[in-house]
CSV table of C-alpha atoms in Angstrom, one decimal:
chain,number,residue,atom,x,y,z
A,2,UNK,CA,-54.1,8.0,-205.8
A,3,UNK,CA,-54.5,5.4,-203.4
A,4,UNK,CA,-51.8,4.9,-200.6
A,5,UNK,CA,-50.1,1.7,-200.3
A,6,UNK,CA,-51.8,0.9,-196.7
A,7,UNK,CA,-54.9,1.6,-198.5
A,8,UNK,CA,-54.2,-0.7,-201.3
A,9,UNK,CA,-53.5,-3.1,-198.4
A,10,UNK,CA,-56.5,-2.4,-196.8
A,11,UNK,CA,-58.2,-3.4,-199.3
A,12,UNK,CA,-57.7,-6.6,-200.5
A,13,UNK,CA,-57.7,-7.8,-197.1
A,14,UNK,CA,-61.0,-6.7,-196.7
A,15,UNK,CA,-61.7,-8.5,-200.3
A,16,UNK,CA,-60.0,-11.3,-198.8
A,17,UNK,CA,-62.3,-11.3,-195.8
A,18,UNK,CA,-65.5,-10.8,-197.6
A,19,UNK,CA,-64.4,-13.6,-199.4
A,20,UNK,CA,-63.8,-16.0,-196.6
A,21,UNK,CA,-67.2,-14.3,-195.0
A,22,UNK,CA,-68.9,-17.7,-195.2
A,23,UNK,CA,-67.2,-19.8,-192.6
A,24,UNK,CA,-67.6,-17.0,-190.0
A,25,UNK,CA,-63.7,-17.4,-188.9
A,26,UNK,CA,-61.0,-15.1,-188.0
A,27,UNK,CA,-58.0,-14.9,-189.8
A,28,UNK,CA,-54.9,-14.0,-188.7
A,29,UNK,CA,-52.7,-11.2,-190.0
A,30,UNK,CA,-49.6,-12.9,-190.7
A,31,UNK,CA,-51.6,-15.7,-192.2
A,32,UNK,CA,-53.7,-13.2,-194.8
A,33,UNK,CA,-50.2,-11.2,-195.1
A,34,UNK,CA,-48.8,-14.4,-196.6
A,35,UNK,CA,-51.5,-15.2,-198.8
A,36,UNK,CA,-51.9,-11.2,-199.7
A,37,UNK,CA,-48.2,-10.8,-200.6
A,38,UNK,CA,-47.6,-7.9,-197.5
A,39,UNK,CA,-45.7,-7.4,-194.4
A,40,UNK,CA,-47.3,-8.9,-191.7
A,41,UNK,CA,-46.7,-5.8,-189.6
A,42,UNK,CA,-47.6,-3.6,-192.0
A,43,UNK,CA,-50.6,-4.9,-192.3
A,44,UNK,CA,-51.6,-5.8,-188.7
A,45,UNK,CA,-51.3,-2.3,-188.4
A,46,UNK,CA,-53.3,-1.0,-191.2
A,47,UNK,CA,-55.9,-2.6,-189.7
A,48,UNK,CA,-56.4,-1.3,-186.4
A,49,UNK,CA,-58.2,1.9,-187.8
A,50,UNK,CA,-60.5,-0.3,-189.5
A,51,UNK,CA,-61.0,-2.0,-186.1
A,52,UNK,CA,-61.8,1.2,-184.5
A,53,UNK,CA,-64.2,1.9,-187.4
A,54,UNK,CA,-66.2,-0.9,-186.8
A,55,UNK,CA,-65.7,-2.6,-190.1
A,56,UNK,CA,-63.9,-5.5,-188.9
A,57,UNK,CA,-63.7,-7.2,-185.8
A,58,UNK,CA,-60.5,-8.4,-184.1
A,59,UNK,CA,-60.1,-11.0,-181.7
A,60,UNK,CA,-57.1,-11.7,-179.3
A,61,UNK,CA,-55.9,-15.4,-178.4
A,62,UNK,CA,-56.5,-18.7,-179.8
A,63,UNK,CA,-58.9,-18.9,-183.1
A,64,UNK,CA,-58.7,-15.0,-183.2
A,65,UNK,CA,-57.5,-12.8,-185.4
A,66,UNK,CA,-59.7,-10.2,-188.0
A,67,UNK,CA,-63.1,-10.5,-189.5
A,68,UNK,CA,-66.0,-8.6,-191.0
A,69,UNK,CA,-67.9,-7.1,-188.2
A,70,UNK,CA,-71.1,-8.8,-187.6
A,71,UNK,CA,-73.2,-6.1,-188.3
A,72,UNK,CA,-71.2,-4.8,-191.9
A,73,UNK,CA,-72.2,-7.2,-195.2
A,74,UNK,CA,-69.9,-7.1,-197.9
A,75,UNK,CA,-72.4,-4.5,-199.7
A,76,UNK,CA,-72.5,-1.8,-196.3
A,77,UNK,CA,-68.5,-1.3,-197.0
A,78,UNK,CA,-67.8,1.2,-199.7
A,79,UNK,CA,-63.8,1.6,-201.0
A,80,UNK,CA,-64.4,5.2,-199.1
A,81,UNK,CA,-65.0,4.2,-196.0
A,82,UNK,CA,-61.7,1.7,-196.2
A,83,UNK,CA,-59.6,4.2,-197.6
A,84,UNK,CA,-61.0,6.8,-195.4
A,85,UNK,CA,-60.6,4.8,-192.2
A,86,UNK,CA,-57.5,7.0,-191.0
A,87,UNK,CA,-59.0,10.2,-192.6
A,88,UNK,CA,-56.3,11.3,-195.0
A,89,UNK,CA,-58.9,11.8,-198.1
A,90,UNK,CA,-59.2,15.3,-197.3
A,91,UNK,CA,-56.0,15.7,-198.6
A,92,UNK,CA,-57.3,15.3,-201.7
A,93,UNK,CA,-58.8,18.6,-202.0
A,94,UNK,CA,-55.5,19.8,-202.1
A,95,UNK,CA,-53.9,21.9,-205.1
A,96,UNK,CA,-52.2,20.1,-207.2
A,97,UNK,CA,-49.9,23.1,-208.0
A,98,UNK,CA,-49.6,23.6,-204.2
A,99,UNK,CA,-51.3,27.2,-203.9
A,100,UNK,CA,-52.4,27.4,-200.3
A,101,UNK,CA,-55.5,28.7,-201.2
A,102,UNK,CA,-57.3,27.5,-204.0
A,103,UNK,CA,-60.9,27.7,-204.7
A,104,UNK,CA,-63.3,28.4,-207.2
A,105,UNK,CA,-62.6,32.5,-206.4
A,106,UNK,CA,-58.6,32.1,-206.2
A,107,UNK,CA,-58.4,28.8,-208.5
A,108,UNK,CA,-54.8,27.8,-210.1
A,109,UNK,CA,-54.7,26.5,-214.2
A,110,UNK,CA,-56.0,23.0,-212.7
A,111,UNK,CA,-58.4,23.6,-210.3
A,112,UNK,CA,-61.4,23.0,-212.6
A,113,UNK,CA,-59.8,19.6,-214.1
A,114,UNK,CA,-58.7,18.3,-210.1
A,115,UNK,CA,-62.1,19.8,-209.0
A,116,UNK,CA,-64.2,17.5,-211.1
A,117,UNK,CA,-61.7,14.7,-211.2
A,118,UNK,CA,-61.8,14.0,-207.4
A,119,UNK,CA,-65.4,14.3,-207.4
A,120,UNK,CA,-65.4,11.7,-209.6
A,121,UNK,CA,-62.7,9.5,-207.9
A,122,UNK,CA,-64.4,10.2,-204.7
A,123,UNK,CA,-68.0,9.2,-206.1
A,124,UNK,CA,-66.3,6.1,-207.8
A,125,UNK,CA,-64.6,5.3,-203.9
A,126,UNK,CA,-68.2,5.7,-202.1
A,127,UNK,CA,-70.2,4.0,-204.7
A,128,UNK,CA,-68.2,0.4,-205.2
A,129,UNK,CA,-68.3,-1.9,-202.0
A,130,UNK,CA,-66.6,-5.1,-201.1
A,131,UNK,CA,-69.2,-7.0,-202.7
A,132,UNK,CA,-68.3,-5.3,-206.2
A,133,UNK,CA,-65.1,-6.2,-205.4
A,134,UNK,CA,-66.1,-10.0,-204.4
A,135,UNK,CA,-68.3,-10.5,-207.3
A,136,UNK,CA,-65.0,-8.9,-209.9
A,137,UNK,CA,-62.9,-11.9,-207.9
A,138,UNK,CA,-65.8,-15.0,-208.0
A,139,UNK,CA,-66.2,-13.9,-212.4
A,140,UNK,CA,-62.9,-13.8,-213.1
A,141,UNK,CA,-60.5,-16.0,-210.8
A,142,UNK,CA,-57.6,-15.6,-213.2
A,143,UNK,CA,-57.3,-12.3,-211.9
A,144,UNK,CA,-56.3,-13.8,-208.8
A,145,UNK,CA,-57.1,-10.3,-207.0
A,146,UNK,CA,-56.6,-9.9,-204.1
A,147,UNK,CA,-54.0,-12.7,-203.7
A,148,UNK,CA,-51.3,-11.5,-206.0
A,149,UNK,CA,-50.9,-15.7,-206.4
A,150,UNK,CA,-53.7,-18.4,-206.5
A,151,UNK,CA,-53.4,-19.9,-203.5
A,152,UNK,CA,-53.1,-23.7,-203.6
């Protein structure tokens, strides 16, 4: 259910709430390697997060991404990160492809995928980074979000 950019999005915003301490901005090729992701790929995921205000990028020496100032760990829900480019509409959609399908015109699933993404979208909106921080700080030898513990 969650897109591959999102998943990237994602633990490099767990990666950055994690380095939130020492204030610094990390590069993307340098959290790519540490995250296990194209470096592209992921300097580009980013950008809408930019423009979102939930990091902050910085160009030049000692620049790179970061939390934004103003945005704690606990202010930034999996929703908003997913949602940065807008594509969770599309989760509304039929799962049987009707065109129209709504409580009046509703396909065999639409009460199951009706109040399943409710529930995935509630779930989304109602765990932040900090959830995702304090799952990494309890149990290390998840090694989430680096798929490797860095040495």
């Amino acid at each position: 259910m969650i897109s591959r950019s999102s998943e990237y999005a994602i633990r490099a915003l767990t990666f950055l709430s994690l380095q939130e301490a020492d204030g610094g901005y990390y590069l993307a090729r340098d959290m790519a390697d540490r995250l296990g992701v194209p470096a592209p790929f992921l300097a580009k995921i980013l950008q809408p997060l930019v423009a979102r205000g939930l990091i902050r990028s910085q160009r030049g020496r000692s620049g790179g991404f970061r939390l934004a100032e103003d945005k704690a760990p606990s202010d930034i829900s999996l929703y908003d990160i997913v949602n940065a480019d807008g594509h969770l509409g599309k989760i509304r959609k039929c799962l049987l492809g009707q065109a129209e399908c709504s409580d009046e015109r509703a396909c065999p699933l639409h009460q199951y995928w009706k109040r399943t993404s409710d529930e995935y979208l509630a779930l989304l909106a109602s765990t932040t980074l900090r959830d995702l921080a304090h799952f990494c700080t309890v149990k290390p030898e998840s090694a989430y979000p680096c798929p490797t513990p860095s040495t």
